[in-house]
Amino acid sequence: MTPTIDLLKSHRSIRKFKDRKVDDQTLTAIIAAAQCAATSHFVQAYTVLRVRDMAKRQAISELAGPQVWVARAPVFLVFCADLNRLEAACGMQDTAMEKGWAEQFVTATVDAALLAQNVLIAAESLGMGGVYIGGIRNDPQTVCDLLEIPDQAYPVFGMCLGWPAQDPPPKPRLPVDAVLFTDRYPQQHDTDMLTAYDRTTNHYFLNRNSNLKDETWTHQMADLMGRVIRPHMKAFLEKKGFFLK
């Protein structure tokens, strides 16, 4: 319909990159554009860390999976939900910041996510590609130690960026009718629609250009949701000063 919509619909995760650098000017322009994302109450409760130190990159690569592309990508970023700048702003106004509220955690996490999505879209508009690295939450304390992330901030996810050296097809998303409703939440989900979506995703997994598998979306989700993932996160977040009340 428009170049922007076409760009959004062409998204795919890129894990293999050309041996081509991303210059500082380009990265700065991407971050500046991303900062125009919506931000709750104008708080801008995020910090982005570019990890260049290869020893740190390798350590994060290992704890995240391992995911070798973390070490190999031209750019690796860590997006932090961060309240420290806000505490400094309060101090400048001789005000003590309230800490530990769940709403602060939600606000900072959403802000970081909105910023990151804009980063990826801006990069893709330049012909680059990337992939989110949620695996840094496998061991978030080690990431904090490596990158000296203080309390009142935590690493939400990482992101690899660079010039694509692969051309995977986009994954088919759920039909719009499965996620868009009017005036009220559906009293039950349309399992016939999910069955049809299973056929679509199964065809995708069996015919993509790498990592072929006989799989469906509902099977993947049952496996994911049927086990506990990262049970350490609650204690970690409380230790960092989030989500206490």
PDB file of C-alpha atoms in Angstrom:
ATOM      1  CA  MET A   1       0.000   0.000   0.000  1.00  0.00           C
ATOM      2  CA  THR A   2       2.881   2.360   0.854  1.00  0.00           C
ATOM      3  CA  PRO A   3       6.673   1.937   0.987  1.00  0.00           C
ATOM      4  CA  THR A   4       6.503   2.051   4.793  1.00  0.00           C
ATOM      5  CA  ILE A   5       3.900  -0.704   4.998  1.00  0.00           C
ATOM      6  CA  ASP A   6       5.846  -2.774   2.466  1.00  0.00           C
ATOM      7  CA  LEU A   7       8.987  -2.344   4.583  1.00  0.00           C
ATOM      8  CA  LEU A   8       7.188  -3.430   7.762  1.00  0.00           C
ATOM      9  CA  LYS A   9       5.721  -6.491   6.074  1.00  0.00           C
ATOM     10  CA  SER A  10       9.109  -7.526   4.687  1.00  0.00           C
ATOM     11  CA  HIS A  11      10.699  -7.939   8.136  1.00  0.00           C
ATOM     12  CA  ARG A  12      12.652 -11.130   8.791  1.00  0.00           C
ATOM     13  CA  SER A  13      15.339 -12.016  11.297  1.00  0.00           C
ATOM     14  CA  ILE A  14      18.889 -11.737   9.927  1.00  0.00           C
ATOM     15  CA  ARG A  15      21.620 -13.764  11.622  1.00  0.00           C
ATOM     16  CA  LYS A  16      24.295 -13.797   8.921  1.00  0.00           C
ATOM     17  CA  PHE A  17      26.018 -10.559   7.965  1.00  0.00           C
ATOM     18  CA  LYS A  18      28.424  -9.310   5.330  1.00  0.00           C
ATOM     19  CA  ASP A  19      31.905  -8.298   6.379  1.00  0.00           C
ATOM     20  CA  ARG A  20      30.963  -4.641   6.101  1.00  0.00           C
ATOM     21  CA  LYS A  21      31.141  -2.135   8.926  1.00  0.00           C
ATOM     22  CA  VAL A  22      28.336   0.104  10.090  1.00  0.00           C
ATOM     23  CA  ASP A  23      29.919   3.522  10.527  1.00  0.00           C
ATOM     24  CA  ASP A  24      29.296   5.635  13.618  1.00  0.00           C
ATOM     25  CA  GLN A  25      27.423   8.309  11.659  1.00  0.00           C
ATOM     26  CA  THR A  26      24.927   5.756  10.353  1.00  0.00           C
ATOM     27  CA  LEU A  27      24.355   4.223  13.780  1.00  0.00           C
ATOM     28  CA  THR A  28      23.925   7.658  15.349  1.00  0.00           C
ATOM     29  CA  ALA A  29      21.345   8.581  12.691  1.00  0.00           C
ATOM     30  CA  ILE A  30      19.460   5.325  13.351  1.00  0.00           C
ATOM     31  CA  ILE A  31      19.366   5.925  17.107  1.00  0.00           C
ATOM     32  CA  ALA A  32      18.314   9.554  16.651  1.00  0.00           C
ATOM     33  CA  ALA A  33      15.430   8.485  14.426  1.00  0.00           C
ATOM     34  CA  ALA A  34      14.460   5.747  16.878  1.00  0.00           C
ATOM     35  CA  GLN A  35      14.267   8.264  19.721  1.00  0.00           C
ATOM     36  CA  CYS A  36      11.229   9.765  17.997  1.00  0.00           C
ATOM     37  CA  ALA A  37       9.244   6.732  19.152  1.00  0.00           C
ATOM     38  CA  ALA A  38       6.370   7.406  21.526  1.00  0.00           C
ATOM     39  CA  THR A  39       7.456   7.542  25.181  1.00  0.00           C
ATOM     40  CA  SER A  40       5.147   7.474  28.191  1.00  0.00           C
ATOM     41  CA  HIS A  41       4.984  10.910  29.882  1.00  0.00           C
ATOM     42  CA  PHE A  42       8.120  11.883  27.866  1.00  0.00           C
ATOM     43  CA  VAL A  43      10.266   9.893  30.328  1.00  0.00           C
ATOM     44  CA  GLN A  44      12.546   8.294  27.668  1.00  0.00           C
ATOM     45  CA  ALA A  45      13.393   5.602  30.202  1.00  0.00           C
ATOM     46  CA  TYR A  46      15.988   3.727  28.146  1.00  0.00           C
ATOM     47  CA  THR A  47      19.700   3.449  27.552  1.00  0.00           C
ATOM     48  CA  VAL A  48      21.363   1.697  24.607  1.00  0.00           C
ATOM     49  CA  LEU A  49      24.781   0.096  25.021  1.00  0.00           C
ATOM     50  CA  ARG A  50      26.862  -0.661  21.934  1.00  0.00           C
ATOM     51  CA  VAL A  51      29.142  -3.585  22.764  1.00  0.00           C
ATOM     52  CA  ARG A  52      32.442  -3.426  20.876  1.00  0.00           C
ATOM     53  CA  ASP A  53      34.696  -5.288  23.296  1.00  0.00           C
ATOM     54  CA  MET A  54      35.006  -8.733  21.683  1.00  0.00           C
ATOM     55  CA  ALA A  55      35.629 -10.541  24.963  1.00  0.00           C
ATOM     56  CA  LYS A  56      32.351  -9.149  26.303  1.00  0.00           C
ATOM     57  CA  ARG A  57      30.607  -9.983  23.045  1.00  0.00           C
ATOM     58  CA  GLN A  58      31.854 -13.558  23.170  1.00  0.00           C
ATOM     59  CA  ALA A  59      30.710 -13.953  26.757  1.00  0.00           C
ATOM     60  CA  ILE A  60      27.238 -12.637  25.913  1.00  0.00           C
ATOM     61  CA  SER A  61      27.145 -14.833  22.808  1.00  0.00           C
ATOM     62  CA  GLU A  62      27.747 -17.915  24.947  1.00  0.00           C
ATOM     63  CA  LEU A  63      25.263 -17.138  27.710  1.00  0.00           C
ATOM     64  CA  ALA A  64      22.584 -16.200  25.181  1.00  0.00           C
ATOM     65  CA  GLY A  65      22.451 -19.639  23.647  1.00  0.00           C
ATOM     66  CA  PRO A  66      25.125 -19.823  22.383  1.00  0.00           C
ATOM     67  CA  GLN A  67      24.204 -17.481  19.534  1.00  0.00           C
ATOM     68  CA  VAL A  68      27.331 -16.990  17.422  1.00  0.00           C
ATOM     69  CA  TRP A  69      25.879 -14.024  15.525  1.00  0.00           C
ATOM     70  CA  VAL A  70      26.151 -11.930  18.694  1.00  0.00           C
ATOM     71  CA  ALA A  71      29.934 -12.113  18.360  1.00  0.00           C
ATOM     72  CA  ARG A  72      29.992 -11.859  14.560  1.00  0.00           C
ATOM     73  CA  ALA A  73      27.509  -9.077  13.777  1.00  0.00           C
ATOM     74  CA  PRO A  74      28.951  -5.680  12.805  1.00  0.00           C
ATOM     75  CA  VAL A  75      26.874  -4.059  15.576  1.00  0.00           C
ATOM     76  CA  PHE A  76      25.580  -5.536  18.809  1.00  0.00           C
ATOM     77  CA  LEU A  77      23.326  -3.390  21.002  1.00  0.00           C
ATOM     78  CA  VAL A  78      21.858  -3.975  24.446  1.00  0.00           C
ATOM     79  CA  PHE A  79      18.625  -2.121  25.221  1.00  0.00           C
ATOM     80  CA  CYS A  80      18.134  -1.253  28.874  1.00  0.00           C
ATOM     81  CA  ALA A  81      15.000  -0.134  30.639  1.00  0.00           C
ATOM     82  CA  ASP A  82      16.534   2.614  32.750  1.00  0.00           C
ATOM     83  CA  LEU A  83      15.237   4.845  35.538  1.00  0.00           C
ATOM     84  CA  ASN A  84      18.615   6.297  36.566  1.00  0.00           C
ATOM     85  CA  ARG A  85      18.389   9.382  34.377  1.00  0.00           C
ATOM     86  CA  LEU A  86      14.964  10.088  35.880  1.00  0.00           C
ATOM     87  CA  GLU A  87      16.391   9.862  39.391  1.00  0.00           C
ATOM     88  CA  ALA A  88      19.071  12.358  38.363  1.00  0.00           C
ATOM     89  CA  ALA A  89      16.332  14.670  37.035  1.00  0.00           C
ATOM     90  CA  CYS A  90      14.517  14.409  40.364  1.00  0.00           C
ATOM     91  CA  GLY A  91      17.731  15.270  42.182  1.00  0.00           C
ATOM     92  CA  MET A  92      18.166  18.390  40.076  1.00  0.00           C
ATOM     93  CA  GLN A  93      14.739  19.480  41.309  1.00  0.00           C
ATOM     94  CA  ASP A  94      15.424  18.529  44.958  1.00  0.00           C
ATOM     95  CA  THR A  95      12.824  15.754  44.753  1.00  0.00           C
ATOM     96  CA  ALA A  96      13.211  12.186  46.015  1.00  0.00           C
ATOM     97  CA  MET A  97      12.143   9.674  43.358  1.00  0.00           C
ATOM     98  CA  GLU A  98       9.620   7.034  44.332  1.00  0.00           C
ATOM     99  CA  LYS A  99      11.181   3.647  43.575  1.00  0.00           C
ATOM    100  CA  GLY A 100      10.130   0.070  43.095  1.00  0.00           C
ATOM    101  CA  TRP A 101       6.655   0.543  41.623  1.00  0.00           C
ATOM    102  CA  ALA A 102       5.331  -1.911  39.051  1.00  0.00           C
ATOM    103  CA  GLU A 103       4.145   0.934  36.805  1.00  0.00           C
ATOM    104  CA  GLN A 104       7.717   2.257  36.587  1.00  0.00           C
ATOM    105  CA  PHE A 105       8.881  -1.187  35.465  1.00  0.00           C
ATOM    106  CA  VAL A 106       6.175  -1.383  32.798  1.00  0.00           C
ATOM    107  CA  THR A 107       6.819   2.168  31.587  1.00  0.00           C
ATOM    108  CA  ALA A 108      10.575   1.692  31.250  1.00  0.00           C
ATOM    109  CA  THR A 109      10.234  -1.718  29.572  1.00  0.00           C
ATOM    110  CA  VAL A 110       7.688  -0.443  27.048  1.00  0.00           C
ATOM    111  CA  ASP A 111       9.836   2.620  26.308  1.00  0.00           C
ATOM    112  CA  ALA A 112      12.873   0.429  25.630  1.00  0.00           C
ATOM    113  CA  ALA A 113      10.851  -1.875  23.374  1.00  0.00           C
ATOM    114  CA  LEU A 114       9.384   0.999  21.344  1.00  0.00           C
ATOM    115  CA  LEU A 115      12.833   2.502  20.870  1.00  0.00           C
ATOM    116  CA  ALA A 116      14.294  -0.844  19.782  1.00  0.00           C
ATOM    117  CA  GLN A 117      11.591  -1.494  17.221  1.00  0.00           C
ATOM    118  CA  ASN A 118      12.244   1.922  15.700  1.00  0.00           C
ATOM    119  CA  VAL A 119      15.973   1.117  15.604  1.00  0.00           C
ATOM    120  CA  LEU A 120      15.325  -2.046  13.620  1.00  0.00           C
ATOM    121  CA  ILE A 121      12.880  -0.378  11.243  1.00  0.00           C
ATOM    122  CA  ALA A 122      15.270   2.520  10.622  1.00  0.00           C
ATOM    123  CA  ALA A 123      18.097   0.071   9.949  1.00  0.00           C
ATOM    124  CA  GLU A 124      15.930  -1.977   7.589  1.00  0.00           C
ATOM    125  CA  SER A 125      14.999   1.180   5.691  1.00  0.00           C
ATOM    126  CA  LEU A 126      18.710   1.554   4.888  1.00  0.00           C
ATOM    127  CA  GLY A 127      18.965  -2.020   3.603  1.00  0.00           C
ATOM    128  CA  MET A 128      20.329  -3.447   6.841  1.00  0.00           C
ATOM    129  CA  GLY A 129      18.892  -6.308   8.866  1.00  0.00           C
ATOM    130  CA  GLY A 130      19.000  -7.611  12.377  1.00  0.00           C
ATOM    131  CA  VAL A 131      17.667  -9.917  15.040  1.00  0.00           C
ATOM    132  CA  TYR A 132      16.564  -9.464  18.641  1.00  0.00           C
ATOM    133  CA  ILE A 133      18.485 -11.383  21.288  1.00  0.00           C
ATOM    134  CA  GLY A 134      16.151 -12.176  24.174  1.00  0.00           C
ATOM    135  CA  GLY A 135      18.684 -14.786  25.263  1.00  0.00           C
ATOM    136  CA  ILE A 136      20.610 -12.177  27.253  1.00  0.00           C
ATOM    137  CA  ARG A 137      17.935 -12.729  29.896  1.00  0.00           C
ATOM    138  CA  ASN A 138      19.296 -16.260  30.348  1.00  0.00           C
ATOM    139  CA  ASP A 139      21.829 -14.664  32.683  1.00  0.00           C
ATOM    140  CA  PRO A 140      20.964 -10.981  33.075  1.00  0.00           C
ATOM    141  CA  GLN A 141      23.171 -10.494  36.122  1.00  0.00           C
ATOM    142  CA  THR A 142      26.281 -11.488  34.162  1.00  0.00           C
ATOM    143  CA  VAL A 143      25.267  -9.043  31.419  1.00  0.00           C
ATOM    144  CA  CYS A 144      24.900  -6.342  34.065  1.00  0.00           C
ATOM    145  CA  ASP A 145      28.312  -7.195  35.487  1.00  0.00           C
ATOM    146  CA  LEU A 146      29.978  -7.179  32.061  1.00  0.00           C
ATOM    147  CA  LEU A 147      28.417  -3.870  31.013  1.00  0.00           C
ATOM    148  CA  GLU A 148      28.323  -2.230  34.467  1.00  0.00           C
ATOM    149  CA  ILE A 149      24.550  -1.751  34.372  1.00  0.00           C
ATOM    150  CA  PRO A 150      23.476  -0.266  37.727  1.00  0.00           C
ATOM    151  CA  ASP A 151      20.389  -0.833  39.850  1.00  0.00           C
ATOM    152  CA  GLN A 152      17.223   0.826  38.542  1.00  0.00           C
ATOM    153  CA  ALA A 153      18.198  -0.415  35.061  1.00  0.00           C
ATOM    154  CA  TYR A 154      18.096  -3.854  33.443  1.00  0.00           C
ATOM    155  CA  PRO A 155      18.904  -5.353  30.032  1.00  0.00           C
ATOM    156  CA  VAL A 156      15.630  -6.109  28.242  1.00  0.00           C
ATOM    157  CA  PHE A 157      17.161  -7.672  25.111  1.00  0.00           C
ATOM    158  CA  GLY A 158      20.019  -7.336  22.676  1.00  0.00           C
ATOM    159  CA  MET A 159      20.032  -6.699  18.940  1.00  0.00           C
ATOM    160  CA  CYS A 160      22.437  -7.679  16.168  1.00  0.00           C
ATOM    161  CA  LEU A 161      22.601  -5.289  13.202  1.00  0.00           C
ATOM    162  CA  GLY A 162      24.457  -5.310   9.916  1.00  0.00           C
ATOM    163  CA  TRP A 163      24.244  -5.794   6.174  1.00  0.00           C
ATOM    164  CA  PRO A 164      22.432  -9.081   5.362  1.00  0.00           C
ATOM    165  CA  ALA A 165      24.375 -12.031   3.959  1.00  0.00           C
ATOM    166  CA  GLN A 166      21.203 -14.130   3.705  1.00  0.00           C
ATOM    167  CA  ASP A 167      17.729 -13.679   2.258  1.00  0.00           C
ATOM    168  CA  PRO A 168      15.209 -15.654   4.352  1.00  0.00           C
ATOM    169  CA  PRO A 169      11.492 -15.308   3.632  1.00  0.00           C
ATOM    170  CA  PRO A 170       9.314 -13.446   6.163  1.00  0.00           C
ATOM    171  CA  LYS A 171       7.495 -15.684   8.635  1.00  0.00           C
ATOM    172  CA  PRO A 172       3.731 -15.712   8.063  1.00  0.00           C
ATOM    173  CA  ARG A 173       1.937 -13.927  10.891  1.00  0.00           C
ATOM    174  CA  LEU A 174      -1.456 -14.744  12.377  1.00  0.00           C
ATOM    175  CA  PRO A 175      -4.408 -13.501  10.301  1.00  0.00           C
ATOM    176  CA  VAL A 176      -5.569 -10.027  11.270  1.00  0.00           C
ATOM    177  CA  ASP A 177      -8.955 -11.544  12.196  1.00  0.00           C
ATOM    178  CA  ALA A 178      -7.188 -13.554  14.905  1.00  0.00           C
ATOM    179  CA  VAL A 179      -5.860 -10.460  16.683  1.00  0.00           C
ATOM    180  CA  LEU A 180      -8.230  -7.561  15.852  1.00  0.00           C
ATOM    181  CA  PHE A 181     -11.661  -7.373  17.525  1.00  0.00           C
ATOM    182  CA  THR A 182     -14.244  -4.664  18.145  1.00  0.00           C
ATOM    183  CA  ASP A 183     -15.561  -3.478  21.503  1.00  0.00           C
ATOM    184  CA  ARG A 184     -14.941  -6.677  23.463  1.00  0.00           C
ATOM    185  CA  TYR A 185     -12.489  -9.512  23.883  1.00  0.00           C
ATOM    186  CA  PRO A 186     -13.551 -12.727  22.073  1.00  0.00           C
ATOM    187  CA  GLN A 187     -15.247 -15.223  24.385  1.00  0.00           C
ATOM    188  CA  GLN A 188     -13.258 -18.011  22.744  1.00  0.00           C
ATOM    189  CA  HIS A 189     -10.565 -18.149  20.115  1.00  0.00           C
ATOM    190  CA  ASP A 190     -11.348 -19.485  16.658  1.00  0.00           C
ATOM    191  CA  THR A 191      -9.591 -22.855  16.627  1.00  0.00           C
ATOM    192  CA  ASP A 192     -10.517 -23.413  12.976  1.00  0.00           C
ATOM    193  CA  MET A 193      -8.561 -20.253  12.156  1.00  0.00           C
ATOM    194  CA  LEU A 194      -5.612 -21.524  14.212  1.00  0.00           C
ATOM    195  CA  THR A 195      -5.772 -24.881  12.430  1.00  0.00           C
ATOM    196  CA  ALA A 196      -5.595 -23.082   9.086  1.00  0.00           C
ATOM    197  CA  TYR A 197      -2.687 -21.022  10.413  1.00  0.00           C
ATOM    198  CA  ASP A 198      -0.967 -24.256  11.454  1.00  0.00           C
ATOM    199  CA  ARG A 199      -1.138 -25.413   7.827  1.00  0.00           C
ATOM    200  CA  THR A 200       0.367 -22.089   6.698  1.00  0.00           C
ATOM    201  CA  THR A 201       3.214 -22.216   9.207  1.00  0.00           C
ATOM    202  CA  ASN A 202       3.884 -25.896   8.533  1.00  0.00           C
ATOM    203  CA  HIS A 203       4.266 -25.131   4.825  1.00  0.00           C
ATOM    204  CA  TYR A 204       6.617 -22.272   5.690  1.00  0.00           C
ATOM    205  CA  PHE A 205       8.814 -24.411   7.965  1.00  0.00           C
ATOM    206  CA  LEU A 206       8.996 -27.238   5.394  1.00  0.00           C
ATOM    207  CA  ASN A 207       9.877 -24.964   2.469  1.00  0.00           C
ATOM    208  CA  ARG A 208      12.093 -22.158   3.790  1.00  0.00           C
ATOM    209  CA  ASN A 209      15.700 -22.040   2.629  1.00  0.00           C
ATOM    210  CA  SER A 210      17.293 -23.282   5.875  1.00  0.00           C
ATOM    211  CA  ASN A 211      16.498 -25.096   9.148  1.00  0.00           C
ATOM    212  CA  LEU A 212      13.670 -27.118   7.607  1.00  0.00           C
ATOM    213  CA  LYS A 213      11.339 -28.823  10.081  1.00  0.00           C
ATOM    214  CA  ASP A 214       7.917 -30.421  10.221  1.00  0.00           C
ATOM    215  CA  GLU A 215       6.383 -27.995  12.713  1.00  0.00           C
ATOM    216  CA  THR A 216       3.258 -25.929  13.366  1.00  0.00           C
ATOM    217  CA  TRP A 217       2.630 -22.742  15.338  1.00  0.00           C
ATOM    218  CA  THR A 218       0.336 -24.282  17.947  1.00  0.00           C
ATOM    219  CA  HIS A 219       2.823 -27.101  18.548  1.00  0.00           C
ATOM    220  CA  GLN A 220       5.611 -24.571  19.032  1.00  0.00           C
ATOM    221  CA  MET A 221       3.490 -22.523  21.429  1.00  0.00           C
ATOM    222  CA  ALA A 222       2.401 -25.588  23.428  1.00  0.00           C
ATOM    223  CA  ASP A 223       6.053 -26.530  23.864  1.00  0.00           C
ATOM    224  CA  LEU A 224       7.024 -22.979  24.853  1.00  0.00           C
ATOM    225  CA  MET A 225       4.101 -22.265  27.169  1.00  0.00           C
ATOM    226  CA  GLY A 226       4.148 -25.745  28.697  1.00  0.00           C
ATOM    227  CA  ARG A 227       7.429 -25.148  30.531  1.00  0.00           C
ATOM    228  CA  VAL A 228       8.873 -22.572  32.873  1.00  0.00           C
ATOM    229  CA  ILE A 229      11.333 -20.190  31.177  1.00  0.00           C
ATOM    230  CA  ARG A 230      13.835 -18.016  33.043  1.00  0.00           C
ATOM    231  CA  PRO A 231      12.350 -18.404  36.517  1.00  0.00           C
ATOM    232  CA  HIS A 232      15.221 -16.274  37.866  1.00  0.00           C
ATOM    233  CA  MET A 233      13.816 -13.072  36.338  1.00  0.00           C
ATOM    234  CA  LYS A 234      11.513 -12.109  39.213  1.00  0.00           C
ATOM    235  CA  ALA A 235      14.285 -12.271  41.825  1.00  0.00           C
ATOM    236  CA  PHE A 236      16.698 -10.522  39.450  1.00  0.00           C
ATOM    237  CA  LEU A 237      14.308  -7.630  38.800  1.00  0.00           C
ATOM    238  CA  GLU A 238      13.563  -7.207  42.488  1.00  0.00           C
ATOM    239  CA  LYS A 239      17.305  -7.132  43.204  1.00  0.00           C
ATOM    240  CA  LYS A 240      17.712  -4.421  40.564  1.00  0.00           C
ATOM    241  CA  GLY A 241      15.037  -2.312  42.258  1.00  0.00           C
ATOM    242  CA  PHE A 242      12.075  -3.023  39.994  1.00  0.00           C
ATOM    243  CA  PHE A 243       8.589  -4.300  40.612  1.00  0.00           C
ATOM    244  CA  LEU A 244       8.546  -4.384  44.396  1.00  0.00           C
ATOM    245  CA  LYS A 245       5.169  -2.723  44.970  1.00  0.00           C
TER     246      LYS A 245
END
